[in-house]
Short mmCIF file of C-alpha atoms in Angstrom, two decimals:
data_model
loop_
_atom_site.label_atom_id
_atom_site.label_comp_id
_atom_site.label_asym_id
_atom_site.label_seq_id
_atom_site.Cartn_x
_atom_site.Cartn_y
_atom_site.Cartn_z
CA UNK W 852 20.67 -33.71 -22.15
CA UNK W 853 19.76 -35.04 -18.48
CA UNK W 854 19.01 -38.99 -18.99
CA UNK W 855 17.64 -39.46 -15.89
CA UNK W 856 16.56 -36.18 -14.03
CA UNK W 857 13.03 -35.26 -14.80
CA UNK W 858 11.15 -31.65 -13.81
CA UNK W 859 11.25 -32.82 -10.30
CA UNK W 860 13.75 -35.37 -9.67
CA UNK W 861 13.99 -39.02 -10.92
CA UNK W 862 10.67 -41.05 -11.07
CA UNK W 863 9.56 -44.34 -12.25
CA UNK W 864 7.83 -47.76 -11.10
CA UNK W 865 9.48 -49.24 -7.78
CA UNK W 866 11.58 -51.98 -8.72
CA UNK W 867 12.35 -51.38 -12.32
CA UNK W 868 15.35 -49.17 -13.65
CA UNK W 869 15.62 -46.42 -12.22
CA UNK W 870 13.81 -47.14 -9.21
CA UNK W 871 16.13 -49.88 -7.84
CA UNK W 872 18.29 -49.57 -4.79
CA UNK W 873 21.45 -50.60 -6.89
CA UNK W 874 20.40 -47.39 -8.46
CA UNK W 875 19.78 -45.36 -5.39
CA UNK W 876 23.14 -46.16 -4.15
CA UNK W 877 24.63 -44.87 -7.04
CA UNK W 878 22.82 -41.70 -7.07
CA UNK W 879 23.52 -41.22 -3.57
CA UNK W 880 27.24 -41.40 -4.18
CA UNK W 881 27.21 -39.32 -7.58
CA UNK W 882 25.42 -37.01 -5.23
CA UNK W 883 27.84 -37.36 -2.90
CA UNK W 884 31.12 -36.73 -5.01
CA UNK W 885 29.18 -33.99 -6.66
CA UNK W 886 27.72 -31.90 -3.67
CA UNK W 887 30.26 -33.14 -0.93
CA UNK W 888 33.53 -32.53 -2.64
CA UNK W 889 35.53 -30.98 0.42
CA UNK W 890 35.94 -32.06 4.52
CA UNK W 891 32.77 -33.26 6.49
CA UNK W 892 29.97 -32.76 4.86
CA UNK W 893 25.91 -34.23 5.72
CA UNK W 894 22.35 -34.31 3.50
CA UNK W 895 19.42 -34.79 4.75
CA UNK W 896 17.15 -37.51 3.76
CA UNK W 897 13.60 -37.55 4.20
CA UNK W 898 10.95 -39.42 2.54
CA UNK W 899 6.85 -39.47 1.82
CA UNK W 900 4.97 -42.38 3.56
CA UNK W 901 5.37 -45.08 0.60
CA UNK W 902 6.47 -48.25 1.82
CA UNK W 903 9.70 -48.65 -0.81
CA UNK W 904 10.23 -45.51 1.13
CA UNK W 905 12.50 -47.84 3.93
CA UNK W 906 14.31 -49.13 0.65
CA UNK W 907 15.17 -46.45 -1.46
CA UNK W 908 16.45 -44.21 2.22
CA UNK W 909 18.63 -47.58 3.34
CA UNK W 910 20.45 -47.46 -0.37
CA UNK W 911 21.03 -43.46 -0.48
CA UNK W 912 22.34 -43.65 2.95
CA UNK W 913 24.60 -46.64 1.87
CA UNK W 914 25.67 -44.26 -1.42
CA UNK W 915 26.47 -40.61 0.45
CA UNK W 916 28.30 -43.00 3.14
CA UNK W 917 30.76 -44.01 0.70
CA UNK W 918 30.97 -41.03 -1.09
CA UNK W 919 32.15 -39.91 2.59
CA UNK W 920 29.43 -37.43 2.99
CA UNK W 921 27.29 -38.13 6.49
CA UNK W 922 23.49 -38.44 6.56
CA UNK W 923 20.58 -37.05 8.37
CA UNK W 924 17.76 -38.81 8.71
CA UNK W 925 14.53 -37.14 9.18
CA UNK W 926 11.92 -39.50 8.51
CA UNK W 927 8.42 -38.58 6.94
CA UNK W 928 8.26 -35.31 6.32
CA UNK W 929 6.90 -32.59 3.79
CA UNK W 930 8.83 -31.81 0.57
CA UNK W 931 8.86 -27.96 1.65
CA UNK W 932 9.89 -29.40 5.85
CA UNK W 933 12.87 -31.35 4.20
CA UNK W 934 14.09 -27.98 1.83
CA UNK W 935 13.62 -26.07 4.95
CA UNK W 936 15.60 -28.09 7.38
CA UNK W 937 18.37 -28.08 4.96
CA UNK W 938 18.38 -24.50 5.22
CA UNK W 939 18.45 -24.66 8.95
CA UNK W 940 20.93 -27.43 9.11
CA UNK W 941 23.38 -25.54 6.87
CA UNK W 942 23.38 -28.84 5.37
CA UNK W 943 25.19 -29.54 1.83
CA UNK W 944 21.93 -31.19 0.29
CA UNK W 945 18.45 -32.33 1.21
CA UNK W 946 17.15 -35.68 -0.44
CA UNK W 947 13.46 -36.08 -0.29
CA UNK W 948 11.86 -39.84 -1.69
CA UNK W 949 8.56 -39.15 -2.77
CA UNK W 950 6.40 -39.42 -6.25
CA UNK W 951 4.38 -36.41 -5.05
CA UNK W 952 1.06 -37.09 -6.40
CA UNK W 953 1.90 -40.44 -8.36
CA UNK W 954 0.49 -43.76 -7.19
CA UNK W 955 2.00 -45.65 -3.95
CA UNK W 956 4.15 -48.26 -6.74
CA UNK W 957 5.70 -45.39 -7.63
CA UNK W 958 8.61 -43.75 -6.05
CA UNK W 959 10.92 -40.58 -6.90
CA UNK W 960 14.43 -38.78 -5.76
CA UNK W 961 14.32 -35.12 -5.43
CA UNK W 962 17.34 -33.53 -4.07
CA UNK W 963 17.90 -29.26 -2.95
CA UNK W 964 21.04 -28.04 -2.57
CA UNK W 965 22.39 -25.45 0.29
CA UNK W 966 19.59 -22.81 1.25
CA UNK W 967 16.99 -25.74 0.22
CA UNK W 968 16.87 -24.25 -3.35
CA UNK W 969 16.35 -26.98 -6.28
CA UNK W 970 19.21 -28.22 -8.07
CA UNK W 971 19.36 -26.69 -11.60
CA UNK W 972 19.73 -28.26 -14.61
CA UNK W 973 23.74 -27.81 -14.59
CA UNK W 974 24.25 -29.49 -11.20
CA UNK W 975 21.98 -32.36 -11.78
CA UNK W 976 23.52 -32.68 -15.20
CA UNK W 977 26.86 -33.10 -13.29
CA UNK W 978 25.29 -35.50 -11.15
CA UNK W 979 24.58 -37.50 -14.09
CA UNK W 980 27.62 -37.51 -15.28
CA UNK W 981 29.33 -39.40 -12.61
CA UNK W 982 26.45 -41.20 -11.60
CA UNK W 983 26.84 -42.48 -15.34
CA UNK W 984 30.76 -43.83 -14.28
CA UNK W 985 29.26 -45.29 -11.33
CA UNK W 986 27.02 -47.34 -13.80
CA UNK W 987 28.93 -48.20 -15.77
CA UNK W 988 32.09 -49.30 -13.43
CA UNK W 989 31.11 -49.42 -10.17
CA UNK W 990 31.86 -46.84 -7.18
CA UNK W 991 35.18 -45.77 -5.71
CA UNK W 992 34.70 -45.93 -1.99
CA UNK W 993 36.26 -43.61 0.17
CA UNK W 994 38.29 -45.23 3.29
CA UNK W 995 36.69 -46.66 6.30
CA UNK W 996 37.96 -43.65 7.92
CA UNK W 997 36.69 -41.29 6.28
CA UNK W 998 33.16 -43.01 5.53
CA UNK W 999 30.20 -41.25 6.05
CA UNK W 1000 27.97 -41.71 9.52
CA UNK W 1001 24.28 -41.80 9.99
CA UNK W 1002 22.02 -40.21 12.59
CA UNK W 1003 18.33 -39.80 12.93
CA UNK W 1004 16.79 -36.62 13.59
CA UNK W 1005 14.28 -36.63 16.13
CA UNK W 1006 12.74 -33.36 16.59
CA UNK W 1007 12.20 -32.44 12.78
CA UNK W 1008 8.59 -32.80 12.53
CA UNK W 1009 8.15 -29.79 15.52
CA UNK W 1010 10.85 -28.02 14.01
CA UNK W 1011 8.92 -27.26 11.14
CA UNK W 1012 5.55 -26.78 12.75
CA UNK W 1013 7.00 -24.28 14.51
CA UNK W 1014 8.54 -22.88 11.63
CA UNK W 1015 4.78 -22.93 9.72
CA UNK W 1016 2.80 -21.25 12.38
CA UNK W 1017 5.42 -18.33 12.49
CA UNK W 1018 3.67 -17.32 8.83
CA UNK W 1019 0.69 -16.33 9.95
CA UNK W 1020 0.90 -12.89 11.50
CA UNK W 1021 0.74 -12.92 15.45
CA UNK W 1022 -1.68 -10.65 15.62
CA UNK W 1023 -4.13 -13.30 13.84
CA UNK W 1024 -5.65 -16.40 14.85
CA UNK W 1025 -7.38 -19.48 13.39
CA UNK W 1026 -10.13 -19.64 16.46
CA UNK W 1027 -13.58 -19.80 15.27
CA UNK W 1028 -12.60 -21.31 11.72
CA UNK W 1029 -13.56 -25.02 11.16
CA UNK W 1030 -11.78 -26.60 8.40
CA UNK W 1031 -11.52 -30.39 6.86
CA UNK W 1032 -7.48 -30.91 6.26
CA UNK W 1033 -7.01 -34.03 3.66
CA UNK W 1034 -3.48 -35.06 3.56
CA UNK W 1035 -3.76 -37.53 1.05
CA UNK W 1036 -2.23 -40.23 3.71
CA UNK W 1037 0.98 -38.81 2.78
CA UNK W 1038 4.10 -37.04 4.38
CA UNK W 1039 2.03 -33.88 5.78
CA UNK W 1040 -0.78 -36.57 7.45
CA UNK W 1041 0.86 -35.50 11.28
CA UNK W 1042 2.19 -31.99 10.42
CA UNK W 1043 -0.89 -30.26 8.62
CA UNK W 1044 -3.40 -30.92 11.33
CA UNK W 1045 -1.10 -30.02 13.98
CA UNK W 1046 -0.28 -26.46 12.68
CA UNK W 1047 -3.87 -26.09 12.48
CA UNK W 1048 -4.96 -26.68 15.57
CA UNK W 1049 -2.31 -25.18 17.14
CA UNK W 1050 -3.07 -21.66 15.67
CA UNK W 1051 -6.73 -21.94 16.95
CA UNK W 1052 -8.85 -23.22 14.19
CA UNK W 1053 -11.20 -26.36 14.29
CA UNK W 1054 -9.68 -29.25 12.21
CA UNK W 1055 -11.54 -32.48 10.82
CA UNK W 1056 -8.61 -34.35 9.97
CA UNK W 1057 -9.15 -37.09 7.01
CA UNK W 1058 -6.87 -39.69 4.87
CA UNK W 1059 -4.31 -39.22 7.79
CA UNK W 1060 -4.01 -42.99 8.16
CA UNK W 1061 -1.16 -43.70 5.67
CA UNK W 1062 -0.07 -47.53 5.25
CA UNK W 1063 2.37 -47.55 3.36
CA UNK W 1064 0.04 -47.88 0.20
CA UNK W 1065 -2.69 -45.66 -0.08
CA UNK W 1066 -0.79 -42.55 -0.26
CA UNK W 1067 -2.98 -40.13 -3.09
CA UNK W 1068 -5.50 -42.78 -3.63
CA UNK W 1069 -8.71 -40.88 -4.28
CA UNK W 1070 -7.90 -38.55 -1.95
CA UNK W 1071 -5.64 -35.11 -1.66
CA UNK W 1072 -4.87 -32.19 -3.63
CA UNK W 1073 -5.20 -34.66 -7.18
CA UNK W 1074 -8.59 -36.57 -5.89
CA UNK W 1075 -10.80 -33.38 -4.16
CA UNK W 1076 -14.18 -35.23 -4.14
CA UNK W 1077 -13.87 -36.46 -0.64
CA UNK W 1078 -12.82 -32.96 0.50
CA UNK W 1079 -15.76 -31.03 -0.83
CA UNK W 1080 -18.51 -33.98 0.68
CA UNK W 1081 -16.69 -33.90 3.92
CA UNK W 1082 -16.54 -29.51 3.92
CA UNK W 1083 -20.70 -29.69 3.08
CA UNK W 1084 -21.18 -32.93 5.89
CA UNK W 1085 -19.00 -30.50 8.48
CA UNK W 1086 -20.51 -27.31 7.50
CA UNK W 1087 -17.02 -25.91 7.67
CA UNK W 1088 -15.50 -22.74 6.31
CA UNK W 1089 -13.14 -24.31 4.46
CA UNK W 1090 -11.17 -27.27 3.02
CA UNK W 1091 -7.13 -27.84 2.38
CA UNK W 1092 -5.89 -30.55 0.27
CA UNK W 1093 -2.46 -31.67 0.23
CA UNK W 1094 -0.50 -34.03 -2.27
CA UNK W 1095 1.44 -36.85 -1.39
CA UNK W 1096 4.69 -35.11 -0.25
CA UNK W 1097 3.04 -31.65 1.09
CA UNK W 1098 4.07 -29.56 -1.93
CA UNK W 1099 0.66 -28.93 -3.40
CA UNK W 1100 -2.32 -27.37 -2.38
CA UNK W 1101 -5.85 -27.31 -2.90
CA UNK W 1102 -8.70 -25.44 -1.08
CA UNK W 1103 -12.79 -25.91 -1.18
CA UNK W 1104 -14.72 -23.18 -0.27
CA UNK W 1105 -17.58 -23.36 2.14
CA UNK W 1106 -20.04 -24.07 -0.98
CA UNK W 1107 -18.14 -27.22 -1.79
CA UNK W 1108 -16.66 -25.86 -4.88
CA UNK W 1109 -12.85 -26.52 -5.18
CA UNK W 1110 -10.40 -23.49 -5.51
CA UNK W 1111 -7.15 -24.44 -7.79
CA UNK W 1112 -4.02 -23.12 -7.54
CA UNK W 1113 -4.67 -20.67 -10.27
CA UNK W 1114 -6.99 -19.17 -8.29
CA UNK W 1115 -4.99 -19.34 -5.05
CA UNK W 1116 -2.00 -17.66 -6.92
CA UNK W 1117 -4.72 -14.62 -8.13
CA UNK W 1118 -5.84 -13.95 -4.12
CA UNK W 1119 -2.12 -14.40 -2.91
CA UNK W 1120 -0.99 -11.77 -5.77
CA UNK W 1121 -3.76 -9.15 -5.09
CA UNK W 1122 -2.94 -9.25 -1.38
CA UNK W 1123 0.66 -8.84 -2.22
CA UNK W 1124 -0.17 -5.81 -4.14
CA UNK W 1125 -2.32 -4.28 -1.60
CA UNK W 1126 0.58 -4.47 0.77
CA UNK W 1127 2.79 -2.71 -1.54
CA UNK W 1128 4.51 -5.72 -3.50
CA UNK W 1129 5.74 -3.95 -6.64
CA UNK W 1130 6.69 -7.18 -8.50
CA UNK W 1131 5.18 -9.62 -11.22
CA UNK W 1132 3.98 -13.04 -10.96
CA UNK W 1133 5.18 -16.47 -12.62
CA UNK W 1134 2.80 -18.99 -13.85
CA UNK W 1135 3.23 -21.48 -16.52
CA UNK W 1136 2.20 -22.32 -19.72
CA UNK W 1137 -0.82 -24.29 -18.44
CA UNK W 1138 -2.09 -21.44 -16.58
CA UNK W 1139 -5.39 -20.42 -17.03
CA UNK W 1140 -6.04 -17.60 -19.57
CA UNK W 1141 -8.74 -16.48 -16.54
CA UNK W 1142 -5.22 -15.67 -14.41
CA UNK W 1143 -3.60 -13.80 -16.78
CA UNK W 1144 -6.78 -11.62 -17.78
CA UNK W 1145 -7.93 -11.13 -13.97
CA UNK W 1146 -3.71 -9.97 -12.99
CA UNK W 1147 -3.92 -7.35 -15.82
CA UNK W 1148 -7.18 -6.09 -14.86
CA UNK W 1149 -5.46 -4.67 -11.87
CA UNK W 1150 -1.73 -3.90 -13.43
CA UNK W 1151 -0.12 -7.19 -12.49
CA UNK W 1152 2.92 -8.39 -14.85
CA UNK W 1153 2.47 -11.98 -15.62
CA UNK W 1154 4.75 -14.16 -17.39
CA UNK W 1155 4.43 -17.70 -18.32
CA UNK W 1156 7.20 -20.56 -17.96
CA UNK W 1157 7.53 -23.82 -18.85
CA UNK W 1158 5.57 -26.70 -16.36
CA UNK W 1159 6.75 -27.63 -13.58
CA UNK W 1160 7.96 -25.47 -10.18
CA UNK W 1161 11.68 -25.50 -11.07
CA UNK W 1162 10.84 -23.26 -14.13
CA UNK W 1163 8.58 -21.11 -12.24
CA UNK W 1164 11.58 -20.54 -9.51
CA UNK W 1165 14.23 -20.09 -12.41
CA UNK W 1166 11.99 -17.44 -13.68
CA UNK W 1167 11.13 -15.86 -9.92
CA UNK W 1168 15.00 -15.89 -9.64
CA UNK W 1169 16.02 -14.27 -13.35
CA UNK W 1170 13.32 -11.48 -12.69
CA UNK W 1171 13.45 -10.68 -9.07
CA UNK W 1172 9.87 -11.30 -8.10
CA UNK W 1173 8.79 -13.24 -5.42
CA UNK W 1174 5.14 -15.17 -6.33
CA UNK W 1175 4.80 -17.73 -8.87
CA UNK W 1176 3.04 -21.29 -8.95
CA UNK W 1177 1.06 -23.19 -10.95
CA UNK W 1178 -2.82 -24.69 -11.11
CA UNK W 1179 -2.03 -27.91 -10.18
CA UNK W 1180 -1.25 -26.23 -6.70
CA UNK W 1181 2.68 -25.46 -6.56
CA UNK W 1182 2.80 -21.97 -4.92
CA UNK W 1183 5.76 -20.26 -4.43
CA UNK W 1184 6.09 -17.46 -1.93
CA UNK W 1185 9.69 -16.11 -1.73
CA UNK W 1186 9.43 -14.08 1.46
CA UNK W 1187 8.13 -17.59 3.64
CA UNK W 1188 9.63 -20.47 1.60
CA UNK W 1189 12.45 -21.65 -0.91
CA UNK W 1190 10.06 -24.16 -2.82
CA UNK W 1191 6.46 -25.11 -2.96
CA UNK W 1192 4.85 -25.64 0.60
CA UNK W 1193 1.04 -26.78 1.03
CA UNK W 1194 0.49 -26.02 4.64
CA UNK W 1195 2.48 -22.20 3.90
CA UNK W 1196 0.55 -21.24 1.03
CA UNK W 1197 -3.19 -22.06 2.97
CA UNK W 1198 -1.75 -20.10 5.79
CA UNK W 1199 -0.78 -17.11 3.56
CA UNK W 1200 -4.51 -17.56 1.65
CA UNK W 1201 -6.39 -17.60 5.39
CA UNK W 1202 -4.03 -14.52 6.55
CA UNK W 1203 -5.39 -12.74 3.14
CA UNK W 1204 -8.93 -14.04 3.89
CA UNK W 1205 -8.79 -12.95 7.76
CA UNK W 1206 -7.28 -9.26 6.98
CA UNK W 1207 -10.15 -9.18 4.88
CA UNK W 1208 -13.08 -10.27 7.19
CA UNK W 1209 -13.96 -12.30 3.93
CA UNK W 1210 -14.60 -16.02 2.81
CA UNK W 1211 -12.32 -17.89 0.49
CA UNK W 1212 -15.84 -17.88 -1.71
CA UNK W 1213 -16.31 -14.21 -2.03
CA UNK W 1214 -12.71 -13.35 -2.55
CA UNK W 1215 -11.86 -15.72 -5.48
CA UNK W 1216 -14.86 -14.41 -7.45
CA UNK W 1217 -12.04 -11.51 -8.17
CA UNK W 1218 -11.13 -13.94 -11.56
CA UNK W 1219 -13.11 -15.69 -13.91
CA UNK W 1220 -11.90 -18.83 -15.17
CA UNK W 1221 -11.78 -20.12 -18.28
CA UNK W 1222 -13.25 -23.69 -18.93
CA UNK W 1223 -10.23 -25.66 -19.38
CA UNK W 1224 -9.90 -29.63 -20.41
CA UNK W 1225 -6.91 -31.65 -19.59
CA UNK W 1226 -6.63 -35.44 -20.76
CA UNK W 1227 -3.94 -37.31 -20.04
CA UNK W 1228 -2.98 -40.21 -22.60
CA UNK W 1229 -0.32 -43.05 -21.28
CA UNK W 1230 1.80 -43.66 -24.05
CA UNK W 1231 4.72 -46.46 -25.31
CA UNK W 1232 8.47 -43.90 -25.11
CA UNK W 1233 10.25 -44.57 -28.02
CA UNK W 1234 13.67 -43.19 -28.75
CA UNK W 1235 13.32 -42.96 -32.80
CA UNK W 1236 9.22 -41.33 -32.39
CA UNK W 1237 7.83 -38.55 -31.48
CA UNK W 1238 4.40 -39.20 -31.04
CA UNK W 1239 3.58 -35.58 -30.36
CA UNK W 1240 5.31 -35.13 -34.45
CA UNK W 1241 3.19 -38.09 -36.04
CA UNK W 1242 1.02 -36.95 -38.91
CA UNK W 1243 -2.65 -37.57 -37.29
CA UNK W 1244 -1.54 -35.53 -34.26
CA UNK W 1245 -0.48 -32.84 -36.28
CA UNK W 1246 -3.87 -33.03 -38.75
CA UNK W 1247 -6.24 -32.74 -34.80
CA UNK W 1248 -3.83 -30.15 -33.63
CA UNK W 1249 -4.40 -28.21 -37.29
CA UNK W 1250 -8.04 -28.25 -36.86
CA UNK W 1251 -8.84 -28.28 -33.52
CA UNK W 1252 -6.60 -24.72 -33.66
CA UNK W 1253 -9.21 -23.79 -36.74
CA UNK W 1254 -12.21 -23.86 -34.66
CA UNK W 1255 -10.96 -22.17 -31.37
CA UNK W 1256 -9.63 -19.55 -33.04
CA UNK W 1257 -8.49 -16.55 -30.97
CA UNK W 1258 -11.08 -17.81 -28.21
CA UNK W 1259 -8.81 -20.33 -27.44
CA UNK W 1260 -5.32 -22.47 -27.08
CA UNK W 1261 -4.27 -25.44 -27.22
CA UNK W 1262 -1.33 -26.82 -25.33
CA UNK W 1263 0.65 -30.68 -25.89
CA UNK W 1264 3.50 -31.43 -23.71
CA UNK W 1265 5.19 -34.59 -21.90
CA UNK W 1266 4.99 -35.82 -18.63
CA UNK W 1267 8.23 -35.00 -17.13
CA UNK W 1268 7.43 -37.55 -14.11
CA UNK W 1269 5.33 -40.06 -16.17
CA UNK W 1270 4.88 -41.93 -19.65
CA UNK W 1271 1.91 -39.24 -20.73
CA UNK W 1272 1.21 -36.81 -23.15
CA UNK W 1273 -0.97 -33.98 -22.01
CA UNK W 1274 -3.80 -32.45 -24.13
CA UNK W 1275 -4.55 -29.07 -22.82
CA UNK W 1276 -7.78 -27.27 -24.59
CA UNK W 1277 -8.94 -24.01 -23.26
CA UNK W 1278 -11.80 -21.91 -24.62
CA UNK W 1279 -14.39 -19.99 -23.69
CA UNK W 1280 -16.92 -22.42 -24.17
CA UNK W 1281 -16.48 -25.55 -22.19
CA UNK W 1282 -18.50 -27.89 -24.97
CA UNK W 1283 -15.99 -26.57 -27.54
CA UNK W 1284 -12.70 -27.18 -25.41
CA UNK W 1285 -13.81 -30.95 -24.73
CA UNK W 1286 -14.08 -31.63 -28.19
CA UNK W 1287 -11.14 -29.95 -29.26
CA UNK W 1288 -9.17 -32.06 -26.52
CA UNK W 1289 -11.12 -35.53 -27.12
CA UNK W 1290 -10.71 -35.10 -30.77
CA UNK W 1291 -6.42 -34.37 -30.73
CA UNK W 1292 -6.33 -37.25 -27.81
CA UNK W 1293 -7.77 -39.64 -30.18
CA UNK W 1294 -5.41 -39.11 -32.48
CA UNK W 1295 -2.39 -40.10 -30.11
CA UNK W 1296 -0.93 -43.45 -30.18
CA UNK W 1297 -1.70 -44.54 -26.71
CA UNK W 1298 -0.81 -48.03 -24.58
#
């Protein structure tokens, strides 16, 4: 069992275990030893726009350096810009230091391996287990010969501008389309707008002032209120939400109503078909029912797996397919990108929308959605409970189950990137699912 690695990475407060640069350094060398085993090797390292950003990038650089493995330093930069540069780079690993959509006290690890593919469980398993002798003992660094070296890389932001705006076809253009771009003041706040406006369309560009603490702070792809006022006050066509580090997206359509990745996943998958794609898609097991029931309707395998895009790409991979993502916004397009990209996934969705002469409104009427309630309750970890087990839980769960029925589901699950339990309630009445999910959450030991 992986101690440390979570569904995307290692995550916690900044400045308590693991989030500590003694631990960073470690990680970086386990890393290191790990990924770098043979001659000259170099990871990149980029990073959202937290300020512990400077911290956590000083220590990993310190770690890979005496694991003799050189470093890359790319600065802020997308999730998907980082996995794509390591592709590019024919680098041995890419290291990106973000907590997505988490609060700015937060910070997280993620690291790709060659082709910018996440690691899977097996390699970040190994990682553990020398990162646990470094723990434990200390490091074995390499000699001052053969230490790693450093270098910033100065031109990585264009490079992957240039490397968006090649998605969308070249016989197509963004001119004439107005559209609001919130990058949550993270790592996409220069890129996002740029692609934009470079392909033609009108951008209103807002939270693009990051300071180093109010990355995802009621704004972006996990705070959409701000979008859809600023899409109605612009009269715009449209609205794209990003998360913290770029990997998520959310759209608002010209109405002010917000369009979820579920939905996103349902246009990308019928324009797929219509241009011959043969495959299946991925979701998860907090996809909406809504998804599932609008891909049959026109002969589209679905199949669910568990949260989180790492399990959506191990099941893309094990089947063959190529589209797969989940509501929260992680869309994964094979054919254009080796993880979840924000700024990719709108550009495939407008492509869609402009072969179709068509408004992100009209087309995503193609699915009916069922109402589903999420609440999140911030729990206590304890090695010897499982809250999730505990007899009141189980009692809610029993009859909250009893009066959905087969109109409904119920899903509980851990945070893999924080200390919460998710309540997931879906039903075809939306009175009915709140209940159902207020009743089981009540019933959960909570902090």
């Amino acid at each position: 069992m992986r101690k440390y690695f979570g569904t995307d990475g290692v995550r916690g407060r900044v400045g308590e275990f693991p989030m500590t640069p003694d631990f960073a350094m470690k990680l970086g060398w386990a890393a290191g030893k790990v990924l770098g085993a043979e001659g000259i090797k170099e990871v990149l390292i980029g990073k959202d726009t937290r300020a512990s950003g400077y911290m956590l990038e000083s220590a990993l650089e310190a770690g890979f350096s005496a694991a003799g493995v050189n470093v890359a330093l790319v600065g802020p930069l997308p999730t998907p810009g980082v996995a794509y540069l390591t592709s590019t780079f024919r680098a041995d690993a890419g290291v990106v230091i973000s907590a997505s959509h988490n609060p700015f006290d937060d910070n997280g690890i993620k690291i790709f391996g060659q082709g910018g593919y996440k690691l899977t469980d097996a390699q970040e398993q190994e990682i553990e287990n020398k990162l646990h002798i470094a723990l434990e003992g200390g490091m074995e660094c390499v000699s001052s010969q053969a230490l790693g070296k450093a270098r910033r890389v100065d031109d990585a932001a264009g490079r992957y501008i240039e490397y968006c705006k090649a998605v969308l076809p070249s016989a197509l253009s963004l001119s004439g389309l107005k559209v609001v771009v919130d990058s949550a003041n993270g790592a996409g706040y220069k890129v996002a707008p740029a692609v934009y406006k470079e392909l033609g369309a009108e951008v209103i560009s807002i939270h693009d002032q990051p300071n180093g603490v109010n990355i995802n702070a009621n704004c972006g792809a996990t705070s959409m209120r701000s979008l859809c006022t600023a899409v109605l006050e612009h009269e715009a066509d449209l609205g794209i939400a990003l998360d913290g580090d770029a990997d998520r997206l959310m759209m608002v359509d010209h109405t002010g109503a917000v369009v979820d990745g579920d939905e996103l996943l349902f246009l990308l998958a019928k324009d797929a078909k219509d241009a011959g794609y043969t495959g299946g898609i991925v979701g998860t097991q907090m996809s909406n029912l809504g998804l599932e029931q609008a891909l049959a309707a026109i002969e589209i395998p679905f199949v669910r797996a568990k949260v989180g895009d790492r399990y959506v790409m191990e099941q893309l991979k094990s089947t063959g397919w190529r589209l797969g993502g989940e509501g929260s916004g992680h869309l994964l397009s094979l054919d254009h990108a080796s993880t979840g990209d924000a700024v990719i996934a709108s550009l495939r969705v407008l492509t869609s929308l402009l072969n179709q002469g068509t408004t992100l409104h009209l087309a995503k009427q193609g699915m009916n959605k069922l109402p589903q309630v999420l609440v999140n309750v911030r729990f206590k970890a304890s090695k010897n409970e499982d809250p999730l087990e505990s007899v009141p839980v189980q009692r809610a769960l029993t009859e909250a189950e009893e009066k959905l029925g087969a109109n409904g589901r119920v899903l509980l699950r851990k945070s893999g990137t924080e200390p919460l339990i998710r309540v997931m309630v879906e039903a075809s009445d939306a009175q009915l699912a709140q209940w159902c999910a207020d009743h089981i959450a009540s019933a959960l030991p909570s902090t």
